Coordinates of C-alpha atoms and ligand atoms in Angstrom, one line a residue:
M1 CA -15.8 75.1 29.3
R2 CA -12.5 76.6 29.1
I3 CA -10.5 75.7 32.4
S4 CA -7.1 76.8 33.8
V5 CA -5.6 74.1 36.4
I6 CA -2.4 75.6 38.2
G7 CA -0.4 73.2 39.6
C8 CA 0.2 69.8 37.8
G9 CA 1.4 67.2 40.8
Y10 CA -0.5 64.4 42.1
L11 CA -3.6 66.0 42.2
G12 CA -3.6 69.0 39.1
A13 CA -2.2 66.5 36.2
V14 CA -5.0 64.1 37.0
H15 CA -7.4 66.8 37.6
A16 CA -6.3 68.7 34.1
A17 CA -6.8 64.8 32.2
C18 CA -10.1 64.4 34.1
M19 CA -11.4 67.7 32.9
A20 CA -10.4 67.3 29.8
K21 CA -11.9 64.1 29.6
L22 CA -15.2 65.4 30.4
G23 CA -15.2 67.8 27.7
H24 CA -13.7 70.6 28.7
E25 CA -10.7 72.5 27.0
V26 CA -8.2 72.7 29.6
V27 CA -4.8 74.1 30.2
G28 CA -2.4 73.0 32.7
I29 CA 0.1 75.4 34.5
D30 CA 2.8 74.8 36.6
V31 CA 6.4 76.4 37.2
D32 CA 8.0 72.9 36.9
E33 CA 9.3 72.8 33.3
R34 CA 10.6 69.4 33.5
K35 CA 6.9 68.3 34.5
I36 CA 5.3 70.6 31.6
A37 CA 7.8 69.0 29.1
E38 CA 6.5 65.5 30.4
L39 CA 2.9 66.2 30.3
S40 CA 2.9 67.9 27.0
A41 CA 4.3 64.8 25.2
A42 CA 1.6 62.9 27.3
R43 CA 4.1 60.9 29.5
A44 CA 3.2 61.1 33.5
P45 CA 5.8 62.4 35.4
F46 CA 5.2 60.1 38.1
F47 CA 3.1 56.8 38.4
E48 CA -0.6 56.8 38.6
P49 CA -2.6 53.8 37.1
G50 CA -4.4 55.2 33.9
L51 CA -3.0 58.4 33.6
E52 CA -0.9 57.7 30.7
D53 CA -3.4 56.3 28.8
L54 CA -5.9 58.8 29.7
L55 CA -3.4 61.9 28.8
R56 CA -2.9 60.5 25.4
E57 CA -6.4 59.9 24.7
V58 CA -7.5 63.7 25.6
Q59 CA -4.3 64.8 23.9
E60 CA -5.5 63.1 20.7
T61 CA -8.7 65.6 21.3
G62 CA -6.5 69.2 21.6
R63 CA -8.8 69.9 24.5
L64 CA -5.4 69.8 26.9
S65 CA -2.2 71.5 26.9
F66 CA 0.4 72.2 29.1
T67 CA 2.5 75.4 29.8
T68 CA 4.6 77.1 32.3
D69 CA 3.4 80.4 31.7
L70 CA 0.5 81.7 34.0
A71 CA -0.8 84.2 31.3
A72 CA -2.7 81.1 29.3
A73 CA -5.0 81.0 32.4
E74 CA -6.6 84.5 30.8
G75 CA -9.8 83.5 29.1
S76 CA -10.8 80.5 30.9
A77 CA -13.8 80.7 32.8
V78 CA -12.8 78.6 35.8
H79 CA -9.5 78.3 37.6
F80 CA -8.5 75.4 39.3
I81 CA -6.0 75.8 42.5
C82 CA -4.0 72.3 42.5
V83 CA -0.8 73.2 44.1
G84 CA 0.9 71.5 47.3
T85 CA 0.3 72.7 50.7
P86 CA 3.2 70.9 52.3
Q87 CA 4.2 71.1 56.2
K88 CA 6.3 74.0 56.8
K89 CA 10.0 73.3 58.1
G90 CA 10.6 73.0 61.6
E91 CA 6.6 73.5 62.5
N92 CA 3.2 71.6 62.1
A93 CA 1.7 74.2 60.4
A94 CA 0.8 74.0 56.4
D95 CA 3.0 76.1 54.3
L96 CA 0.6 78.0 52.4
T97 CA 3.4 79.8 49.9
Y98 CA 2.3 78.0 46.7
V99 CA -1.8 78.7 47.3
D100 CA -1.1 82.3 47.7
S101 CA 1.4 82.7 44.9
A102 CA -0.8 80.7 42.6
T103 CA -3.7 83.0 43.5
F104 CA -1.6 86.2 43.5
G105 CA 0.0 85.2 40.1
L106 CA -3.9 85.0 38.9
L107 CA -5.0 88.0 39.8
P108 CA -3.9 90.1 37.0
Y109 CA -5.7 87.4 34.0
L110 CA -9.3 87.5 35.8
S111 CA -12.3 88.7 33.9
P112 CA -15.5 89.5 35.5
G113 CA -17.8 86.2 36.3
D114 CA -14.3 84.2 36.4
L115 CA -14.7 81.7 39.2
I116 CA -11.2 80.7 41.2
V117 CA -12.0 77.1 42.6
G118 CA -9.7 76.0 45.2
K119 CA -8.6 72.1 45.3
S120 CA -5.5 72.1 47.6
T121 CA -5.8 71.1 51.6
V122 CA -5.8 74.2 53.6
P123 CA -6.1 75.5 57.0
V124 CA -9.7 76.7 57.6
G125 CA -9.9 80.4 57.2
T126 CA -7.4 80.5 53.8
A127 CA -10.4 80.7 51.4
T128 CA -12.2 83.5 53.2
R129 CA -8.8 86.0 53.3
L130 CA -8.1 84.7 49.3
S131 CA -11.7 85.0 48.5
N132 CA -11.3 89.1 50.1
L133 CA -7.8 89.5 48.3
I134 CA -9.8 88.1 44.8
Q135 CA -12.8 90.4 45.4
A136 CA -10.6 93.7 46.0
Q137 CA -8.6 93.3 42.4
E138 CA -11.7 91.9 40.6
P139 CA -15.4 92.2 42.2
D140 CA -17.2 90.1 39.7
A141 CA -15.0 86.8 40.2
H142 CA -15.9 84.2 43.0
L143 CA -13.7 82.0 44.9
V144 CA -14.9 78.4 45.6
W145 CA -13.2 76.1 47.9
N146 CA -14.2 72.3 46.1
P147 CA -11.8 69.8 48.4
E148 CA -10.7 66.8 46.5
F149 CA -10.5 63.1 48.2
L150 CA -8.5 61.7 45.6
R151 CA -6.2 58.7 46.7
E152 CA -3.4 58.1 45.0
G153 CA -3.4 54.9 43.0
H154 CA -6.9 55.4 42.5
A155 CA -6.7 59.3 41.2
V156 CA -8.3 58.9 38.2
S157 CA -11.3 57.2 39.2
D158 CA -11.9 59.1 41.8
T159 CA -11.8 62.3 39.8
L160 CA -14.0 61.1 37.4
H161 CA -16.8 59.2 39.6
P162 CA -16.3 61.1 43.3
D163 CA -18.5 59.9 45.9
R164 CA -19.3 63.4 46.5
F165 CA -18.6 67.1 45.9
V166 CA -18.7 70.3 48.3
Y167 CA -18.9 73.1 46.9
G168 CA -17.5 75.8 49.5
V169 CA -18.9 79.5 48.5
A170 CA -18.9 82.8 50.5
N171 CA -22.0 83.0 51.8
G172 CA -22.6 79.2 51.9
S173 CA -26.0 79.5 49.6
E174 CA -27.3 77.1 46.9
E175 CA -28.2 80.5 45.1
H176 CA -24.4 81.8 44.9
P177 CA -23.8 82.3 41.4
A178 CA -20.7 80.4 41.7
V179 CA -22.7 76.9 42.1
A180 CA -24.6 77.1 38.7
I181 CA -20.9 77.2 37.0
L182 CA -19.6 74.4 39.0
D183 CA -22.6 72.5 38.4
E184 CA -21.5 72.8 34.5
V185 CA -18.0 71.8 35.3
Y186 CA -19.0 68.9 36.9
S187 CA -22.0 68.3 34.9
T188 CA -21.2 64.5 33.6
S189 CA -20.9 63.6 37.3
L190 CA -23.8 65.3 38.8
A191 CA -26.2 63.7 35.9
L192 CA -24.8 60.3 37.0
G193 CA -26.4 60.9 40.7
T194 CA -23.0 62.7 42.2
P195 CA -24.4 64.1 45.7
R196 CA -23.2 67.5 46.0
L197 CA -23.5 69.9 48.9
V198 CA -23.1 73.3 49.0
T199 CA -21.9 74.7 52.5
D200 CA -19.8 78.2 53.6
H201 CA -16.0 78.8 53.1
P202 CA -14.8 77.0 56.3
T203 CA -17.3 73.9 56.4
A204 CA -15.6 73.0 53.0
E205 CA -12.2 73.6 54.3
L206 CA -12.8 71.5 57.2
V207 CA -14.7 68.8 55.7
K208 CA -11.4 67.9 54.1
T209 CA -9.3 67.7 57.2
A210 CA -11.7 66.4 59.4
A211 CA -12.2 63.5 56.5
N212 CA -8.1 62.9 56.7
S213 CA -8.1 63.3 60.5
F214 CA -11.1 60.5 60.8
L215 CA -9.2 58.1 58.3
A216 CA -5.5 58.6 60.4
T217 CA -7.9 57.8 63.5
K218 CA -9.5 54.9 62.3
I219 CA -5.9 53.5 61.2
S220 CA -4.2 54.6 64.6
F221 CA -7.4 53.1 66.4
I222 CA -6.5 49.7 65.0
N223 CA -2.9 50.0 65.2
A224 CA -3.3 50.8 68.9
M225 CA -5.5 47.5 69.0
A226 CA -2.2 45.8 67.4
E227 CA -0.2 46.9 70.3
L228 CA -2.8 45.4 72.9
C229 CA -3.0 42.0 70.8
E230 CA 0.9 42.1 71.0
A231 CA 0.5 42.0 74.3
A232 CA -2.2 39.8 74.9
G233 CA -1.3 37.4 72.2
A234 CA -4.1 38.0 70.0
D235 CA -4.9 38.7 66.4
V236 CA -5.4 41.9 65.2
T237 CA -6.5 40.9 62.0
R238 CA -9.5 38.7 63.5
L239 CA -10.0 41.3 65.8
A240 CA -10.6 43.7 62.5
D241 CA -12.5 41.2 60.8
A242 CA -14.9 40.9 63.6
I243 CA -15.4 44.8 64.6
G244 CA -15.8 45.7 61.0
M245 CA -18.8 43.3 60.4
D246 CA -20.8 45.8 62.5
D247 CA -21.7 48.2 59.7
R248 CA -21.5 51.1 61.9
I249 CA -18.0 50.6 62.2
G250 CA -16.8 48.9 58.9
R251 CA -13.8 47.0 57.8
K252 CA -12.1 49.4 55.7
F253 CA -8.9 51.3 57.0
L254 CA -8.7 48.8 59.8
N255 CA -5.7 47.1 58.4
A256 CA -3.0 47.4 60.9
G257 CA 0.7 47.5 60.1
I258 CA 3.3 49.9 59.6
G259 CA 0.9 52.8 59.4
F260 CA -0.2 55.5 57.4
G261 CA 2.3 58.0 55.4
G262 CA 2.1 59.8 52.3
G263 CA 1.9 63.6 50.9
C264 CA -1.6 63.9 53.1
L265 CA -2.6 62.1 55.9
P266 CA 0.6 63.1 58.3
K267 CA 1.0 66.4 57.3
D268 CA -2.5 67.0 57.1
I269 CA -3.0 65.8 60.7
R270 CA -0.5 68.3 62.2
A271 CA -1.3 71.4 60.4
F272 CA -5.2 71.0 61.5
M273 CA -3.6 70.4 65.2
A274 CA -1.5 73.7 64.6
R275 CA -4.6 75.3 63.0
A276 CA -6.9 74.7 65.8
G277 CA -4.0 76.5 68.3
E278 CA -4.4 79.3 66.5
L279 CA -8.0 79.5 66.7
G280 CA -7.7 79.1 70.5
A281 CA -9.6 75.3 69.8
D282 CA -6.2 73.0 70.4
Q283 CA -7.9 71.1 73.3
A284 CA -10.5 69.8 70.7
L285 CA -7.6 68.0 68.8
T286 CA -5.3 67.0 71.3
F287 CA -6.4 63.1 70.6
L288 CA -4.5 64.0 67.2
R289 CA -1.4 64.0 68.8
E290 CA -1.8 60.4 70.1
V291 CA -3.0 59.4 66.7
D292 CA 0.5 60.8 65.4
A293 CA 2.3 59.4 68.2
I294 CA 0.7 55.6 67.7
N295 CA 1.8 56.1 64.1
M296 CA 4.8 56.9 64.7
R297 CA 5.5 54.2 66.9
R298 CA 4.7 51.7 65.0
R299 CA 7.7 52.4 62.8
T300 CA 9.9 52.1 66.2
R301 CA 8.2 48.4 66.7
M302 CA 9.2 47.1 62.9
V303 CA 12.9 47.9 63.7
E304 CA 12.5 46.4 67.2
L305 CA 11.1 43.0 65.8
S306 CA 13.6 43.0 63.1
R307 CA 16.3 43.2 65.7
E308 CA 14.4 40.3 67.8
L309 CA 14.3 38.6 64.4
C310 CA 17.6 39.0 63.7
D311 CA 19.0 37.4 67.1
G312 CA 19.3 40.3 68.7
S313 CA 21.5 42.4 66.7
L314 CA 20.9 44.5 63.4
M315 CA 24.7 45.0 63.0
G316 CA 26.0 43.5 59.9
K317 CA 22.8 41.5 59.0
R318 CA 21.6 41.7 55.4
I319 CA 18.0 43.4 55.3
T320 CA 15.8 43.0 52.2
V321 CA 12.6 45.5 52.2
L322 CA 9.9 44.7 49.8
G323 CA 8.1 48.3 49.3
A324 CA 9.5 51.9 49.1
A325 CA 6.4 54.1 48.3
F326 CA 3.9 55.0 51.1
K327 CA 1.5 52.4 49.6
P328 CA 0.8 50.3 46.7
E329 CA 0.3 51.3 43.0
S330 CA 2.2 54.9 43.9
D331 CA 5.7 55.9 43.3
D332 CA 5.1 58.3 46.0
V333 CA 7.7 58.4 48.8
R334 CA 6.9 61.4 51.0
D335 CA 6.9 60.1 54.4
S336 CA 6.5 56.5 53.6
P337 CA 6.9 54.6 56.4
A338 CA 8.5 51.9 54.5
L339 CA 11.5 54.2 53.8
S340 CA 11.8 55.2 57.1
I341 CA 12.3 51.8 58.5
A342 CA 14.7 50.8 56.2
A343 CA 16.8 54.0 56.7
Q344 CA 16.1 53.4 60.5
L345 CA 17.4 50.2 60.3
Q346 CA 20.8 51.2 58.0
L347 CA 21.3 53.3 60.8
Q348 CA 21.7 51.1 63.3
G349 CA 23.8 48.7 61.3
A350 CA 22.1 46.5 59.1
I351 CA 23.1 46.4 55.6
V352 CA 19.6 47.1 53.7
T353 CA 18.6 46.5 50.4
V354 CA 15.4 48.3 49.1
T355 CA 12.9 46.9 46.0
D356 CA 9.8 48.7 44.8
P357 CA 8.4 48.0 41.5
K358 CA 7.9 51.8 40.9
A359 CA 9.4 54.0 43.6
L360 CA 13.1 53.3 43.2
A361 CA 13.6 56.3 41.4
N362 CA 12.1 58.6 44.3
A363 CA 13.3 56.6 46.9
A364 CA 17.3 57.0 46.0
R365 CA 16.4 60.7 45.9
R366 CA 15.0 61.1 49.3
F367 CA 17.8 58.5 51.0
P368 CA 20.6 58.0 48.5
E369 CA 22.5 56.0 51.1
L370 CA 20.5 53.1 51.1
H371 CA 21.2 50.1 48.4
Y372 CA 18.4 50.0 45.9
E373 CA 17.4 46.9 43.4
P374 CA 14.6 46.7 40.9
D375 CA 14.6 43.0 40.8
T376 CA 13.0 41.0 43.6
D377 CA 15.0 38.0 43.6
K378 CA 18.0 39.6 43.2
A379 CA 17.2 42.1 45.9
A380 CA 16.6 39.3 48.4
E381 CA 19.7 37.1 47.5
R382 CA 21.7 36.1 51.0
A383 CA 18.9 37.9 53.2
D384 CA 18.9 37.7 56.6
A385 CA 15.7 38.5 56.8
V386 CA 13.1 40.2 54.7
L387 CA 10.5 42.8 55.6
L388 CA 7.2 43.3 53.7
L389 CA 6.6 47.1 53.7
T390 CA 4.3 48.0 51.2
E391 CA 1.8 45.6 50.0
W392 CA 2.4 45.3 46.0
K393 CA 0.0 42.4 44.7
E394 CA 3.6 41.1 43.4
Y395 CA 5.3 40.9 46.9
Q396 CA 1.5 39.3 48.4
N397 CA 1.7 36.6 45.7
L398 CA 5.3 35.5 46.3
D399 CA 5.8 31.8 46.7
P400 CA 7.5 31.0 50.0
Y401 CA 8.8 28.1 48.8
E402 CA 10.6 29.4 46.0
F403 CA 11.5 32.6 47.5
A404 CA 13.2 30.4 49.9
H405 CA 16.1 29.4 47.9
I406 CA 16.9 32.9 47.5
V407 CA 17.6 34.0 50.9
S408 CA 20.2 33.3 53.9
S409 CA 17.9 32.7 56.6
L410 CA 13.8 32.0 56.1
R411 CA 12.8 34.8 58.3
I412 CA 9.8 36.9 56.9
L413 CA 8.2 39.8 58.7
D414 CA 4.9 41.1 57.5
G415 CA 4.5 45.1 57.8
R416 CA 1.1 45.1 56.4
N417 CA 0.0 41.5 57.5
V418 CA -1.0 40.8 53.9
L419 CA 0.8 37.1 53.7
D420 CA -0.8 34.1 54.6
A421 CA 0.9 33.1 57.8
T422 CA 0.1 29.3 57.8
K423 CA 1.2 29.1 54.3
W424 CA 4.6 30.9 54.9
R425 CA 5.2 28.8 58.3
A426 CA 5.0 25.7 56.7
A427 CA 6.9 26.2 54.0
G428 CA 9.8 26.6 56.9
W429 CA 9.5 30.3 57.6
T430 CA 9.8 31.9 60.4
Y431 CA 6.8 34.5 60.1
R432 CA 5.8 37.6 62.3
G433 CA 3.0 40.1 61.5
L434 CA 2.3 42.9 63.4
G435 CA -0.6 42.4 66.2
R436 CA -0.4 38.9 65.2
P437 CA 0.8 35.9 67.7
Ligands
UDX1 C1 -5.9 59.9 51.4 C2 -7.1 60.2 51.9 O1 -7.6 58.5 51.6 C3 -7.9 61.1 50.6 O2 -9.4 60.9 50.6 C4 -7.5 62.1 50.6 O3 -7.9 63.0 49.5 C5 -5.8 62.2 50.5 O4 -5.1 61.7 51.4 P1 -3.7 58.6 50.2 O5 -2.9 59.4 51.0 O6 -3.7 58.7 48.6 O7 -5.1 59.4 50.2 O8 -3.5 57.3 50.9 P2 -4.6 56.1 51.7 O9 -5.3 55.5 50.5 O10 -5.8 57.4 52.4 O11 -3.9 55.9 52.7 C6 -3.2 56.6 53.2 C7 -2.0 55.9 54.2 O12 -2.5 54.9 55.1 C8 -1.2 54.8 53.4 O13 0.2 55.0 54.3 C9 -1.8 53.5 53.9 O14 -0.9 52.3 53.6 C10 -2.0 53.6 55.2 N1 -3.7 52.2 55.4 C11 -4.4 52.9 54.9 C12 -3.1 52.0 56.7 O15 -2.1 51.8 57.0 N2 -4.4 51.0 56.8 C13 -5.5 51.2 56.3 O16 -6.4 50.1 56.6 C14 -5.6 51.7 55.3

C-alpha cells in the first residue's frame, strides 16, 4: 500500500521504517529539514536501537523516502499522523498545534476513500473534532484513532510486534470501512495473531492515556512504598519482588528509584487531568496529582540523600552523575529525572559532571550550564560522590574495586536500585539506594 507518515520524530521515523519493512511504499514527511536530510541518508536523527540498520535495509528496497513537502502525501491511501503533543507552556494541557496543522495541511491532498490514522497521544474528543473537519472537506475520507504504545529503546520491535492494535472509528463498528483498510496495513502482524480491538473514537483515545496513567501510578505506588521503607528501615526491592509474585500485581514497573520521566508519562498524566477538568470529571483523576507529586518528590529526595552522603553540604563537592537519558537505550532527555537532579545539585553548590553513553549532546542543549564528559572513568575522576541515575548496562556492570581507584571518596548513590549493595559495600564503598536500608 502507499502510505504517508506525517511527523518523523521518535514515533514517526520508526513507524515509517517499520511500515516499509512490512512491504508498504512509504513517504515520511516532516517540517524539520535536518531530520529529513538525516533520514534520507539512512541515518537515525536520534538514538534508537536497530533503527539505523532498519533504515538502511528498507531504503535499499526503494520503498522508503523522506521529504519536507506535504504534497508528497497525495496518492497515499493511508496517512499516519505521528506528530508530537507536548505539554503547553505554563499549563498542564496538551498542545495540539502540530496535530491540527498536520491534519489541516493534509486536507488538500486527500482523495475519496483515504484513511487518516492518528497515532499521537491526544486529549479525548480530538478525534471526533478532527473527523468532522476532514469529512467537511472530503466526505469519503475516514479518520481512525490508532494509538501507539511503543517504548523508546524498544521502538522497532514494539512497532513490528505490538501486543495489541486499537482502532477507534467514528461509529465504533467492526463493519466500518476503515477497519478493512487498516487490517491490510497491519496484515503481517494480524496474521501472527496480534489481537485487534475496534472501538469508538473516544475509547481509543482514552485507552492510551489510561494505559500511561496506570503505568505512572504503578511506578509512583512503589516509590511511595520506598518512602515508607525508608521510614521503617525496610527494603523496597525485596518488597517489590514479593508483591510482584502475585500475578494480579506483577513485578513489571515496580522498580523504585528516582521515578518516571520522558516525553510521554509526565505530560500525558497532566494533559489527562486537564482534559478531565474540561469534561467536568476532574475528581476522577485527582489521584494522578498525587502520582505526579510522589514522582517529583523522588528527585528532591535524591538531592537530600546526596547532601547527607556528602557530610551535610553540597557546596564545592565534586559529584559524578552516571546517566542523563530518562531511561537506558535512549538519548532522550525530555523531563529526565537524572538531568533534573544533576541541575538541582549544581544549583545547590556542587560541581557536577554528567556522563552518558548516548544522551550528552541532547543534555548539553537542555542544560548547557552542566559539565559533560563522555568517558565514564574520566567523569568519575576525583569524585566526592557518584550517583547512578540512568541504569545503562555499562554502569550496572561497573567493578566496584576498579572504580574505587578513580574516585576521591568511595560513596555511591544508586538512584535505580540496580547495583549489588553487598558487593559495593564489600569493596569499601558507602552505598545508599532509594527505599533500602
Ligand atoms: C511509555 C509507555 O511505556 C509506552 O507504552 C508509551 O507508548 C509511551 O510512554 P517510554 O516513555 O518509552 O514509554 O518509557 P517507559 O519504559 O514506560 O518508562 C517510563 C519512565 O518510567 C522511565 O523514566 C523509566 O525509567 C521509569 N520507570 C519504569 C521506573 O521508574 N520504574 C519502573 O519500574 C519502570
